C-alpha positions as a Python dict, from the first residue, in 0.01 Angstrom:
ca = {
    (1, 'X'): (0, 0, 0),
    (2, 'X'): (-236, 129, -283),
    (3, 'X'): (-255, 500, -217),
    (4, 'X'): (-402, 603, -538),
    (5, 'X'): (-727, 394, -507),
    (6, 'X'): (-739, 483, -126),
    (7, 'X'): (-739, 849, -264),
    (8, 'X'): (-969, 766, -532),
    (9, 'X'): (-1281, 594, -279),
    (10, 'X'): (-1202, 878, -1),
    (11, 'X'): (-1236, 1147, -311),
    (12, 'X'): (-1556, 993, -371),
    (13, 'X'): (-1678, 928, 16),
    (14, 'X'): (-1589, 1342, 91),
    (15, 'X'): (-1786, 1466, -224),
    (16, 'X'): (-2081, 1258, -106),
    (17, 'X'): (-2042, 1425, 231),
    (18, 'X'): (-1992, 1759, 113),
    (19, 'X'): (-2294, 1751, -75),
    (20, 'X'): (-2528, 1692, 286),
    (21, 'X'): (-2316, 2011, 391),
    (22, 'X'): (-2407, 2223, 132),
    (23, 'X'): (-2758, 2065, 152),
    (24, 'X'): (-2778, 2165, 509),
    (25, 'X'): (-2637, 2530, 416),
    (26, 'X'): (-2919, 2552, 160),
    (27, 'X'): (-3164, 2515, 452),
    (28, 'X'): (-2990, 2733, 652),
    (29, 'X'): (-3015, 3014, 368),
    (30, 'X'): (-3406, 2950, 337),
    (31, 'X'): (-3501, 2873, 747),
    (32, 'X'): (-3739, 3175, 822),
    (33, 'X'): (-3675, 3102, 1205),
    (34, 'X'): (-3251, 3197, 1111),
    (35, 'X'): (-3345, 3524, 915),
    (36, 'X'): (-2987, 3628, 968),
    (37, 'X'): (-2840, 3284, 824),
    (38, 'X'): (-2576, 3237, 1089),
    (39, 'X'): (-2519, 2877, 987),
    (40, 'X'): (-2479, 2938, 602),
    (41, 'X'): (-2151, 3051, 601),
    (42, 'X'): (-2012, 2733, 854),
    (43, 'X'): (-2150, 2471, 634),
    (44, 'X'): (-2115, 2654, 254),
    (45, 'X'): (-1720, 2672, 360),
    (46, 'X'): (-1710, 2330, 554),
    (47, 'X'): (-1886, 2175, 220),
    (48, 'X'): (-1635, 2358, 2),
    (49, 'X'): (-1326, 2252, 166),
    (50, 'X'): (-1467, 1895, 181),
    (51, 'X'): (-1573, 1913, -185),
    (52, 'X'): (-1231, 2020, -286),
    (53, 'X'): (-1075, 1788, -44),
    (54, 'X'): (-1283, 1516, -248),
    (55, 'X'): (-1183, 1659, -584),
    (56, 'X'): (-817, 1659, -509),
    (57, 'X'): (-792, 1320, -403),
    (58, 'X'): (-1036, 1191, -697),
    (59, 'X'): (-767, 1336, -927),
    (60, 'X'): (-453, 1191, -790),
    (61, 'X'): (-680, 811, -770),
    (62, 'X'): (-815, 892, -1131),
    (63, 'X'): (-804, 588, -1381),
    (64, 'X'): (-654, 357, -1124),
    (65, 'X'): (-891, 6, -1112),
    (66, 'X'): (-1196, -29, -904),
    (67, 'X'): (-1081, -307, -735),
    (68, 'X'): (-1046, -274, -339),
    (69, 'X'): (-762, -560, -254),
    (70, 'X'): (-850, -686, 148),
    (71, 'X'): (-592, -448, 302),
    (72, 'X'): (-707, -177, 123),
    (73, 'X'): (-1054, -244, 229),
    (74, 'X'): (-993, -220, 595),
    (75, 'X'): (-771, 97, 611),
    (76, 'X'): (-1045, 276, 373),
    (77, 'X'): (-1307, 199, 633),
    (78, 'X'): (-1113, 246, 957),
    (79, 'X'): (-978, 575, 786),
    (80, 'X'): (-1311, 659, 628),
    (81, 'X'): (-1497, 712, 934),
    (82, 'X'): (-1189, 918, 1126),
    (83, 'X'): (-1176, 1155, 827),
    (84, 'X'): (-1530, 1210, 750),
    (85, 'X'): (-1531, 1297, 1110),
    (86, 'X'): (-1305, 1560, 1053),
    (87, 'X'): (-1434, 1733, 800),
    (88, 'X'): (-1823, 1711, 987),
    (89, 'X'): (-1633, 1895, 1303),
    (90, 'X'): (-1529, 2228, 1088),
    (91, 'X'): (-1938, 2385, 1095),
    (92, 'X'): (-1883, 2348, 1473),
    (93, 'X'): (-1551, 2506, 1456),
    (94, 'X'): (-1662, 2843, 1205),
    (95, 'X'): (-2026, 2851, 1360),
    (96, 'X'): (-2125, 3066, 1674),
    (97, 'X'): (-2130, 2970, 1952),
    (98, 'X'): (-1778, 2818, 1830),
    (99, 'X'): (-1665, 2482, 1988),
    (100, 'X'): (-1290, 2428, 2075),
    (101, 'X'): (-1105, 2194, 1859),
    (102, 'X'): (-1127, 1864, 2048),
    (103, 'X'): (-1495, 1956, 2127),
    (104, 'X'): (-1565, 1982, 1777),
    (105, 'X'): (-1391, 1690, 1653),
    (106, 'X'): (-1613, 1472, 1970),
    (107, 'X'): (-1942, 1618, 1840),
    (108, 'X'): (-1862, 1518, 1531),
    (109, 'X'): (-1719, 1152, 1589),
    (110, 'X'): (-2087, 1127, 1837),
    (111, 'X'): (-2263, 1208, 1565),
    (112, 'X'): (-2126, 1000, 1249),
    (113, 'X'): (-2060, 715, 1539),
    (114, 'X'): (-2465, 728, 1623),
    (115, 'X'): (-2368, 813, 1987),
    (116, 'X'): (-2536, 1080, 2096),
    (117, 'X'): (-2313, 1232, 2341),
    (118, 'X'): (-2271, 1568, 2291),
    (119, 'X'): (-2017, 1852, 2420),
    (120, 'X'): (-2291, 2125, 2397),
    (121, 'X'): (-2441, 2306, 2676),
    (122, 'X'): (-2687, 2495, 2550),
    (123, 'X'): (-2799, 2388, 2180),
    (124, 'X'): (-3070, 2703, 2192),
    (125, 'X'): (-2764, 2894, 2077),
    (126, 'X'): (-2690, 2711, 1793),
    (127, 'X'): (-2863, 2769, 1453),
    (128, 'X'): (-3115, 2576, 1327),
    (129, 'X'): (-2866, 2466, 1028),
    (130, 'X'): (-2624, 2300, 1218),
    (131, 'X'): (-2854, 2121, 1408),
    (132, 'X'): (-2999, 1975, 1143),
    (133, 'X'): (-2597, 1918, 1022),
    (134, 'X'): (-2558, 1701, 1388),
    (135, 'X'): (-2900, 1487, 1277),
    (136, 'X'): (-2792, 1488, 878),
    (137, 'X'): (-2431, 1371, 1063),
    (138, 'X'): (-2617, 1065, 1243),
    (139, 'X'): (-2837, 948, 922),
    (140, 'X'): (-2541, 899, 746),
    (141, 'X'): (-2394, 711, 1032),
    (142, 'X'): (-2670, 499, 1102),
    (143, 'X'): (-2625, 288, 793),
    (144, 'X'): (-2311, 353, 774),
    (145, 'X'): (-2145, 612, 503),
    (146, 'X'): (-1916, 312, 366),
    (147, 'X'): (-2225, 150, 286),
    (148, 'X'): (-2486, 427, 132),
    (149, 'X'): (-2097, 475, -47),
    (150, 'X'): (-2122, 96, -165),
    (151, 'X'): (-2475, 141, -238),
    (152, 'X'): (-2520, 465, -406),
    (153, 'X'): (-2230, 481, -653),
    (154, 'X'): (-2211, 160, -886),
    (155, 'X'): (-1844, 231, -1039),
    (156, 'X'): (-1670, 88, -730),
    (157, 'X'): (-1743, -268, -879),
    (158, 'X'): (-1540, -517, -722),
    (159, 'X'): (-1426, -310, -429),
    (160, 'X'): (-1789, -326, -310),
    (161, 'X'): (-1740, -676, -73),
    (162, 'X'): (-1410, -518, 111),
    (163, 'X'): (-1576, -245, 129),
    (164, 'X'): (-1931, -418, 255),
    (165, 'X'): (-1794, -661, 462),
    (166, 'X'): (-1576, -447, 707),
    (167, 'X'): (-1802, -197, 741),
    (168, 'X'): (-1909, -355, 1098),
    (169, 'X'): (-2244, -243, 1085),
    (170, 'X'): (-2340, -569, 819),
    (171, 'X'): (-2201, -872, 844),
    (172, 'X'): (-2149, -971, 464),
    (173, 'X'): (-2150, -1354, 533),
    (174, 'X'): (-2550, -1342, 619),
    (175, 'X'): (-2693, -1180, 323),
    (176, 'X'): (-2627, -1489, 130),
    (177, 'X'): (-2554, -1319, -205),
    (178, 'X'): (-2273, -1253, -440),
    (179, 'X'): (-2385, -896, -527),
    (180, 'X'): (-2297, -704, -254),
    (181, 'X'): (-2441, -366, -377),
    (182, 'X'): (-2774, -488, -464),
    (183, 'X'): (-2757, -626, -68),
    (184, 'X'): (-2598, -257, -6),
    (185, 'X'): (-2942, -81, -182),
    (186, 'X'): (-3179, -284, -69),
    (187, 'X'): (-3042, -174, 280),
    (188, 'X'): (-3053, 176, 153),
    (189, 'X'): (-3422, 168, 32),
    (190, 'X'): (-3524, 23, 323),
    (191, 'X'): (-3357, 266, 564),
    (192, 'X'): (-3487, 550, 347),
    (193, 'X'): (-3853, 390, 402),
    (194, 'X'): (-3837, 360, 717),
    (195, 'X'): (-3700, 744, 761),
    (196, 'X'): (-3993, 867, 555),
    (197, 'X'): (-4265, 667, 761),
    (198, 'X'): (-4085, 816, 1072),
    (199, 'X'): (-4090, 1109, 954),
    (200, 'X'): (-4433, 1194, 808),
    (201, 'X'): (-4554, 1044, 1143),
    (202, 'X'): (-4415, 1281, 1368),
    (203, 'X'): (-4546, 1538, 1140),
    (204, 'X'): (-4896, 1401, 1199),
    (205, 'X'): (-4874, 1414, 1569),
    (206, 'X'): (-4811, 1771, 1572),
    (207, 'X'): (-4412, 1783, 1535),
    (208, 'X'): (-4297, 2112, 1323),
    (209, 'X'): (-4136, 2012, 987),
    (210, 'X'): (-3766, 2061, 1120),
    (211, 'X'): (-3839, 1891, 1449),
    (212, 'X'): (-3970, 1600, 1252),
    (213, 'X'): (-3702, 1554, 1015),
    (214, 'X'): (-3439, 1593, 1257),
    (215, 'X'): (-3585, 1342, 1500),
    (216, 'X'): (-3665, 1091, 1192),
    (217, 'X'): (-3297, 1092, 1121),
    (218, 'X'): (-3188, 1073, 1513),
    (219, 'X'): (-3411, 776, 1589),
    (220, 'X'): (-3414, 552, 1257),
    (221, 'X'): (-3012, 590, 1319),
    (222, 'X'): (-3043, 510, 1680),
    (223, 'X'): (-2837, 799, 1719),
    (224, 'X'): (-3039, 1009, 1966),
    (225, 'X'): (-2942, 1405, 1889),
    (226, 'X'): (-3199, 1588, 1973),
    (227, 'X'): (-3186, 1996, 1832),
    (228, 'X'): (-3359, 2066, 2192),
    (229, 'X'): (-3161, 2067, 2575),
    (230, 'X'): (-3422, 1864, 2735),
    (231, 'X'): (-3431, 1587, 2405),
    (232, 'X'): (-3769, 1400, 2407),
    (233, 'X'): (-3923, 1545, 2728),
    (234, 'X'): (-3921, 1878, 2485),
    (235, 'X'): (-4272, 1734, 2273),
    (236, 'X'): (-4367, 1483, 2588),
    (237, 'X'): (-4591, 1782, 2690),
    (238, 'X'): (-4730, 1834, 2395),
    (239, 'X'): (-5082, 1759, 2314),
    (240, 'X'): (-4994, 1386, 2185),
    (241, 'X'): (-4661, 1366, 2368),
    (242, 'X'): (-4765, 996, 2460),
    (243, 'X'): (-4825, 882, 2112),
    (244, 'X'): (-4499, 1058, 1963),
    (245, 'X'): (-4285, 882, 2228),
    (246, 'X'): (-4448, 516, 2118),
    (247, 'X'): (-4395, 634, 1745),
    (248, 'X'): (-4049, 727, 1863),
    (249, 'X'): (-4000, 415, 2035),
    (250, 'X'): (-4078, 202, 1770),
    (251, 'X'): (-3874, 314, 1508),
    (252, 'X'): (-3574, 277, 1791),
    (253, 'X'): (-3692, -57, 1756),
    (254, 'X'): (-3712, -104, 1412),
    (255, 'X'): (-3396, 79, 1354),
    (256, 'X'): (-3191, -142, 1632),
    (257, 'X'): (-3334, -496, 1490),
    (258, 'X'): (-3063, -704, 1241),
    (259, 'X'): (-3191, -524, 856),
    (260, 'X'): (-3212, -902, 732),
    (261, 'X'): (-3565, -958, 869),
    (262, 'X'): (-3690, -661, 629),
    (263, 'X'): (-3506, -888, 342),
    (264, 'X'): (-3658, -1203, 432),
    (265, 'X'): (-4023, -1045, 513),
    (266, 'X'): (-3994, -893, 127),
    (267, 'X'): (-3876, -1253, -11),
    (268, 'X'): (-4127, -1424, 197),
    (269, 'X'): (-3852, -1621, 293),
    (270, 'X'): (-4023, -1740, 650),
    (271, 'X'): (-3888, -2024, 712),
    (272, 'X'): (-3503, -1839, 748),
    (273, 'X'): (-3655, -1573, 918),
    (274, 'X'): (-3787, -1817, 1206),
    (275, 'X'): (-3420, -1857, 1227),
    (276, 'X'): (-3302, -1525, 1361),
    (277, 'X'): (-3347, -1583, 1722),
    (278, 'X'): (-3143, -1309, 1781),
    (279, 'X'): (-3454, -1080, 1734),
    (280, 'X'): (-3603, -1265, 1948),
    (281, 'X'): (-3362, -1237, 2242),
    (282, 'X'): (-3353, -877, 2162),
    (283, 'X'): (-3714, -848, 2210),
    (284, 'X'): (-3733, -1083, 2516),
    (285, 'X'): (-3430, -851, 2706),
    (286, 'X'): (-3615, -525, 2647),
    (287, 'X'): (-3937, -691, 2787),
    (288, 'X'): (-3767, -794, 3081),
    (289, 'X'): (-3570, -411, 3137),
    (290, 'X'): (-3901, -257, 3079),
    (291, 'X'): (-4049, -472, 3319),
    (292, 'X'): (-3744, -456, 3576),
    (293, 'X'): (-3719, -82, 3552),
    (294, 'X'): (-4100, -4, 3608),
    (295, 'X'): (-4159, -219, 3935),
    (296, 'X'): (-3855, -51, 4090),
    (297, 'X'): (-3969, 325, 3964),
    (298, 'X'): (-4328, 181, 4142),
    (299, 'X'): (-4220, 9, 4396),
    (300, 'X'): (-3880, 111, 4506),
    (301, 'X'): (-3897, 471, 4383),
    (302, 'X'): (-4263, 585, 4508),
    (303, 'X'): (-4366, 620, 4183),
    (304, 'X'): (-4707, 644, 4009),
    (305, 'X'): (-4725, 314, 3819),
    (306, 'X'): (-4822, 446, 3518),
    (307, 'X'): (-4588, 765, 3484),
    (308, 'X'): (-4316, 469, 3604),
    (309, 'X'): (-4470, 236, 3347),
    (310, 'X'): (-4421, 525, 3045),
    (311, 'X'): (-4049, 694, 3179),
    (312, 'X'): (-3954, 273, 3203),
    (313, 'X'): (-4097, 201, 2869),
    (314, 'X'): (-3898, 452, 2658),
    (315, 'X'): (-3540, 495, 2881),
    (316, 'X'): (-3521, 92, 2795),
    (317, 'X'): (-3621, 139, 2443),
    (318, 'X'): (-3384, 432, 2388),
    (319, 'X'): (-3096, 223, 2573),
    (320, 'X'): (-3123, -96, 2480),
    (321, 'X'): (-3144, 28, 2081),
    (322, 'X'): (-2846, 216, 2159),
    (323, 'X'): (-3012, 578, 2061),
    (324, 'X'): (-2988, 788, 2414),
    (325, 'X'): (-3317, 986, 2392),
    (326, 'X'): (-3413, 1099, 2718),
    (327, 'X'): (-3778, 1158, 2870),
    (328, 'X'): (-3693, 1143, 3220),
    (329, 'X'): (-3357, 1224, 3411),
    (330, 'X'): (-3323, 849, 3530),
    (331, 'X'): (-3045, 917, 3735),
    (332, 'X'): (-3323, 1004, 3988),
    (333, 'X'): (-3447, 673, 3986),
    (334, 'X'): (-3324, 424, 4241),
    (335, 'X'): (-2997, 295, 4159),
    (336, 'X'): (-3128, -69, 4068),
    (337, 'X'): (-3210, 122, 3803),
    (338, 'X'): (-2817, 168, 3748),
    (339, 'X'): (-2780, -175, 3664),
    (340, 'X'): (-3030, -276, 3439),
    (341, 'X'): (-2900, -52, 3156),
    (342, 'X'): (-2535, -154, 3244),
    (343, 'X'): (-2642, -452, 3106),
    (344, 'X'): (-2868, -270, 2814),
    (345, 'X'): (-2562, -10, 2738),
    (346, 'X'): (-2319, -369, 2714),
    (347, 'X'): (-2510, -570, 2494),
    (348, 'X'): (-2682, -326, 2266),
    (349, 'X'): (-2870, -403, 1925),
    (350, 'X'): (-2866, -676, 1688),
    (351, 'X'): (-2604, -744, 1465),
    (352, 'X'): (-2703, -598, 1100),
    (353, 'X'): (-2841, -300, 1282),
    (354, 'X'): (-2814, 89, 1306),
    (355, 'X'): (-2728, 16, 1702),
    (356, 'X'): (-2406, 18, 1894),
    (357, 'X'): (-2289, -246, 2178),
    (358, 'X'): (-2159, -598, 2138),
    (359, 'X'): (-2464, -719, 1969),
    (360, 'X'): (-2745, -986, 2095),
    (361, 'X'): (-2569, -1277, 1881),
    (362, 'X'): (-2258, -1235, 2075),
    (363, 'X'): (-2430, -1258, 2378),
    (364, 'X'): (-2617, -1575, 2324),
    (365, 'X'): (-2313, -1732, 2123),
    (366, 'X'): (-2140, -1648, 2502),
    (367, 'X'): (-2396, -1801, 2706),
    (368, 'X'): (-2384, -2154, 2501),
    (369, 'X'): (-2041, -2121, 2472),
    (370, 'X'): (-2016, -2118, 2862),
    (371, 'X'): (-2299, -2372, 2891),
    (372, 'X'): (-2151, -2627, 2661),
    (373, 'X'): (-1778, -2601, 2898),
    (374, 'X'): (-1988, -2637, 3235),
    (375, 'X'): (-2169, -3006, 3023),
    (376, 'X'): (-1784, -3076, 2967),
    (377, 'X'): (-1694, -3076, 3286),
    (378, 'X'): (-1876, -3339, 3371),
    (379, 'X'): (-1955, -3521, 3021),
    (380, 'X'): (-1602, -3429, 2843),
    (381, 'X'): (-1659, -3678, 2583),
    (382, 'X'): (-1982, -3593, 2475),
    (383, 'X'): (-2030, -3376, 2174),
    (384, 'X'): (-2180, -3077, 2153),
    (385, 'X'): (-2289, -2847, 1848),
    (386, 'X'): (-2370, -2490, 1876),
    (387, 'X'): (-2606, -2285, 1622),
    (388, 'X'): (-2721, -1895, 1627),
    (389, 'X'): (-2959, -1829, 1374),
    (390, 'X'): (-2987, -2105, 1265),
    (391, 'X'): (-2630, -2126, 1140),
    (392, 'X'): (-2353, -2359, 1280),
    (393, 'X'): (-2065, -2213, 1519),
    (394, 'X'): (-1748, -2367, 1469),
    (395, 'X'): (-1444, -2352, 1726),
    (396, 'X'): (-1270, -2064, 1572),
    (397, 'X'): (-1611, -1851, 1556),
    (398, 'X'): (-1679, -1915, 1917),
    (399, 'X'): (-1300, -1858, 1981),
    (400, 'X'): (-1337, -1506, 1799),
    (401, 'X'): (-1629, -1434, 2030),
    (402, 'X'): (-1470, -1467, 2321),
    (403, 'X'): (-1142, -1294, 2259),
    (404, 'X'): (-1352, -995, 2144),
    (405, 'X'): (-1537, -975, 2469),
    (406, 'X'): (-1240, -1014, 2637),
    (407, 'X'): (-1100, -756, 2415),
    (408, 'X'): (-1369, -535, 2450),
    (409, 'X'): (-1348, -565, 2878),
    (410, 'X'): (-1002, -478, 2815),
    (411, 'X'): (-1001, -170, 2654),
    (412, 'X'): (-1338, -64, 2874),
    (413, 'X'): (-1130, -99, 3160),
    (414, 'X'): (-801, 14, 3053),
    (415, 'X'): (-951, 371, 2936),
    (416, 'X'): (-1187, 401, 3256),
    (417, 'X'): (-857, 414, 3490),
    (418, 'X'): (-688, 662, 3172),
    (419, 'X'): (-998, 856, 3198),
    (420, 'X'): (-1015, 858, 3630),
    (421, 'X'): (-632, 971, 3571),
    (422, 'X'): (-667, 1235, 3371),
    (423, 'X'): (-1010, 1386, 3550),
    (424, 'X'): (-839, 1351, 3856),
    (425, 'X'): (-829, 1727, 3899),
    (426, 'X'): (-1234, 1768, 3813),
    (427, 'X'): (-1295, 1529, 4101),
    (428, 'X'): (-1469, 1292, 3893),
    (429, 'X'): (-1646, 1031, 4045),
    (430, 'X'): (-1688, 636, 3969),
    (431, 'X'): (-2010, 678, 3863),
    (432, 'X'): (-1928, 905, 3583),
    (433, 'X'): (-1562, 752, 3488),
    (434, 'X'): (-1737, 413, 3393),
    (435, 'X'): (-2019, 565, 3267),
    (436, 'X'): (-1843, 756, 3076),
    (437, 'X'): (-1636, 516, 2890),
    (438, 'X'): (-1949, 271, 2863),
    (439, 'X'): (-2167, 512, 2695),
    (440, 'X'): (-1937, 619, 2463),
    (441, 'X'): (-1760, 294, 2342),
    (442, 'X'): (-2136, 110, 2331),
    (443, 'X'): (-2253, 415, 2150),
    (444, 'X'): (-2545, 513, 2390),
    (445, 'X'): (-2486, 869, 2452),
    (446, 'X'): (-2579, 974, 2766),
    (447, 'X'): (-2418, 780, 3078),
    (448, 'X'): (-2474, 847, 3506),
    (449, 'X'): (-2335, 1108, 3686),
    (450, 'X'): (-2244, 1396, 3534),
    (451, 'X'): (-2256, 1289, 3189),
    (452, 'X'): (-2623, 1178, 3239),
    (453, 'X'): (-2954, 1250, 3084),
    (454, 'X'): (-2965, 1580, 3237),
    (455, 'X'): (-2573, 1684, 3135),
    (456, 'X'): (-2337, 1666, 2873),
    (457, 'X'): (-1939, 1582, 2762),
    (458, 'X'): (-1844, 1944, 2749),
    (459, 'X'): (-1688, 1972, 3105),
    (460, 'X'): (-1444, 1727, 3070),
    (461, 'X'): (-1042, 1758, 2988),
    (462, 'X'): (-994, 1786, 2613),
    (463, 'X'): (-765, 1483, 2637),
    (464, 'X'): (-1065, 1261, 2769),
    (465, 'X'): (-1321, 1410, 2483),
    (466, 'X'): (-1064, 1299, 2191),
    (467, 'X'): (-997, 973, 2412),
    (468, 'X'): (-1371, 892, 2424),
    (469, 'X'): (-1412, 967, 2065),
    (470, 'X'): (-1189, 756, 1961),
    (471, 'X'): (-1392, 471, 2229),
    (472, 'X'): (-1664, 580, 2016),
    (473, 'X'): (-1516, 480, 1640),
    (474, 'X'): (-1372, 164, 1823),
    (475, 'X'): (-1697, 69, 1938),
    (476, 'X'): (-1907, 143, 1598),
    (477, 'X'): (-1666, -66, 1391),
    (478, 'X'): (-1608, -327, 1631),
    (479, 'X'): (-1243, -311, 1749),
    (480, 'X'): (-1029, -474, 1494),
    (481, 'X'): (-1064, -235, 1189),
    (482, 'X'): (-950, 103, 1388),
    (483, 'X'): (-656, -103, 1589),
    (484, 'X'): (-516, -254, 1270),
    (485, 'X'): (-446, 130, 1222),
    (486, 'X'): (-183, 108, 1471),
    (487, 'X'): (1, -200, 1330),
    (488, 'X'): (288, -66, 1144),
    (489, 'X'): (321, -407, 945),
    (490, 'X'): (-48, -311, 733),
    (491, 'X'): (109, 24, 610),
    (492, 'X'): (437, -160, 487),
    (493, 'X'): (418, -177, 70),
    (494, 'X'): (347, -559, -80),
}
């Protein structure tokens, strides 16, 4: 095992992130709202002890080669994320009100994760500077820190395709290109786009300047933290509280659909893009939750059709793109409602996305999987070919698929029964246990029960919060880069 370079990119990765600490301290000197700059201190000392973290390790990695073996590549990301964590929890630990340990280290996992769950009861006690820290936390999450790293700093050379391609977020094999940073930065510039447009629109339907920054960086993430208790429904009531929720609801979109199709629309490359039917999927399964949820808010749940139509409308978009804004507390609804984002919360986003969940391509490489064994039962000689995206699916690929579903059923169930065990004492009911573990392992955010819309993490045992954040770093890098952590055979020396 190559210590020195692992020291050497994590020296790097925590002087990038101490820099949007000290960035956020900066604000916190200058916000006239904070005049006695409560949050300055949290994040100038959390930024120093990251930057000199970072320093430290750049020194014991200095002069040691740029290139990131396969091994390497996987323990720097799985380790990556679970460290910059770290580091983002210590504001919440130094600032008032101050969070316990294992609440801290949650918020902070929820936040680089794109999550949205949050321990906090009350975030009108917080300062203004470490709320924009928790949005700052989720921007850098959304495309993933390993890959602004990749992007942003051109010395890591060779290491940049380990680096790229197990940072789950991007599948490497689809970008069709041998320079993986250039694929890296044109991600970048279009995220950064698309955070600007975001942006400057909220401030042009009446959002203040912090309000609209920290809800550009929340929703272009799909992360969802919001620096108000009530989320969204805070500027529904405002004078265009319609038009900032479809603004809203758009970039969730934008943010949640596979970055490839910004690529191809730049090439002009049309013919690929008519491809990615994944998009289409995507698009076709929100229709149909928008659709499902608003004729059983009208019909089922005495609703007005068009309040139903506009609380439908955005609780799909926010769940099915993985963010977890809230406009309406939809565990009012009628529990049909329950069921139509279990199957939102499961499948998520598309792959090469800022969302969470299993991904739209798995899903429909599932379905034609299971299609092509019920032909076989009956035609077992016949031969079948499979393509998403216009790509072929061998036997291994749709092997993979499976075994992570299975995988992914496995561990969902495993840690709802740890979770009903240890909240056995708070009474916890099903409702909330599977919730819970859904929301937090799909990287929603909010869940049923009393983790919904209308409540947060913070009650639970300490145990479950670091057990659900680490749920949450399993389900934003897809499994099989944080378990190899446990294999004692990958930390053994060549």
């Amino acid at each position: 095992m190559n210590f020195r370079l692992m020291a050497k990119v994590f020296g790097w990765l925590f002087t990038l992130e101490s820099v949007a600490m000290v960035a956020c301290g900066v604000f916190a000197c200058c916000d006239p709202v904070d005049t006695h700059g409560a949050a300055v201190m949290p994040l100038m000392v959390a930024g120093g002890i990251t930057f000199l973290a970072g320093i430290i390790l750049m020194v014991f990695g200095r002069n040691h080669s740029d290139r990131i073996p396969r091994r390497e590549g996987v323990l720097i990301v799985g380790l990556g994320w679970v460290l910059s964590a770290g580091f983002g929890a210590i504001p919440f630990l130094l600032g008032e009100p101050r969070l316990a340990p294992t609440a801290a280290l949650f918020e902070s996992v929820s936040g680089f994760t794109t999550t949205g769950s949050t321990v906090i009861t009350d975030l009108s006690e917080w300062p203004r500077g470490i709320l924009l820290w928790r949005s700052v936390m989720q921007w850098l999450g959304g495309l993933g820190i390993l890959v602004l790293f990749v992007a942003l700093l051109s010395s890591i050379g060779g290491g940049a395709k380990s680096l790229f391609r197990n940072e789950s977020s991007f599948q490497s094999g689809e970008t069709t290109t041998a320079r993986i940073q250039d694929t890296a930065l044109s991600f970048l510039k279009i995220y950064l786009i698309l955070t600007i447009v975001c942006l400057l629109g909220l401030r042009g339907l009446g959002l203040s300047w912090f309000d609209a920054v920290a809800h550009a960086f929340t929703t272009v993430a799909t992360g969802g933290f919001s620096p108000h208790n009530d989320s969204i429904a805070h500027v529904s009531a405002l004078a265009h509280g319609l038009f900032i929720e479809i603004w809203l609801e758009l970039f969730m979109i934008l943010g949640s659909t596979s970055f490839l199709i910004y690529l191809m629309i730049v090439k002009r490359n049309w013919q690929r893009l008519r491809r990615l039917e994944e998009v289409r999927w995507y698009f076709f399964l929100v229709l149909m939750g928008i659709l499902g949820m608003w004729m059983v808010g009208s019909w089922g749940g005495g609703m007005n059709a068009g309040e139903s139509l506009r609380g439908a409308a955005f609780t799909i978009v926010s769940i099915a793109s993985t963010t977890g804004y809230a406009t309406v507390d939809y565990g009012q609804w009628p529990v049909a409602i329950y069921f139509i984002l279990l199957v939102l919360m499961l499948v998520g986003g598309c792959a090469g996305s800022t969302s969470g969940g299993m991904k739209v391509s798995r899903l429909i490489l599932l379905l034609r999987a299971a299609w092509q064994e019920i032909v076989k039962a009956f035609r077992p000689n016949q031969i079948l070919r499979m393509q998403v995206n216009g790509n072929p699916i061998d036997d291994v690929s749709r092997a993979q698929t499976v075994l992570f579903v299975a995988l992914f059923a496995l561990i969902a169930l495993v840690s709802m029964v740890v979770v009903a065990i240890i909240e056995t004492s708070n009474g916890i009911d099903f409702d909330t246990t599977v919730s819970a573990v859904l929301a937090t392992f799909g990287n929603i955010g909010p869940g049923y029960g009393e983790v919904g819309p209308a409540e947060n993490y913070g009650h639970l045992h300490p145990i479950t919060q670091v057990l659900l954040s680490l749920l949450m770093v399993l389900g934003r890098l897809e499994l099989y880069v944080v378990l190899v952590l446990f294999v004692p055979a990958v930390w053994k020396k060549y």
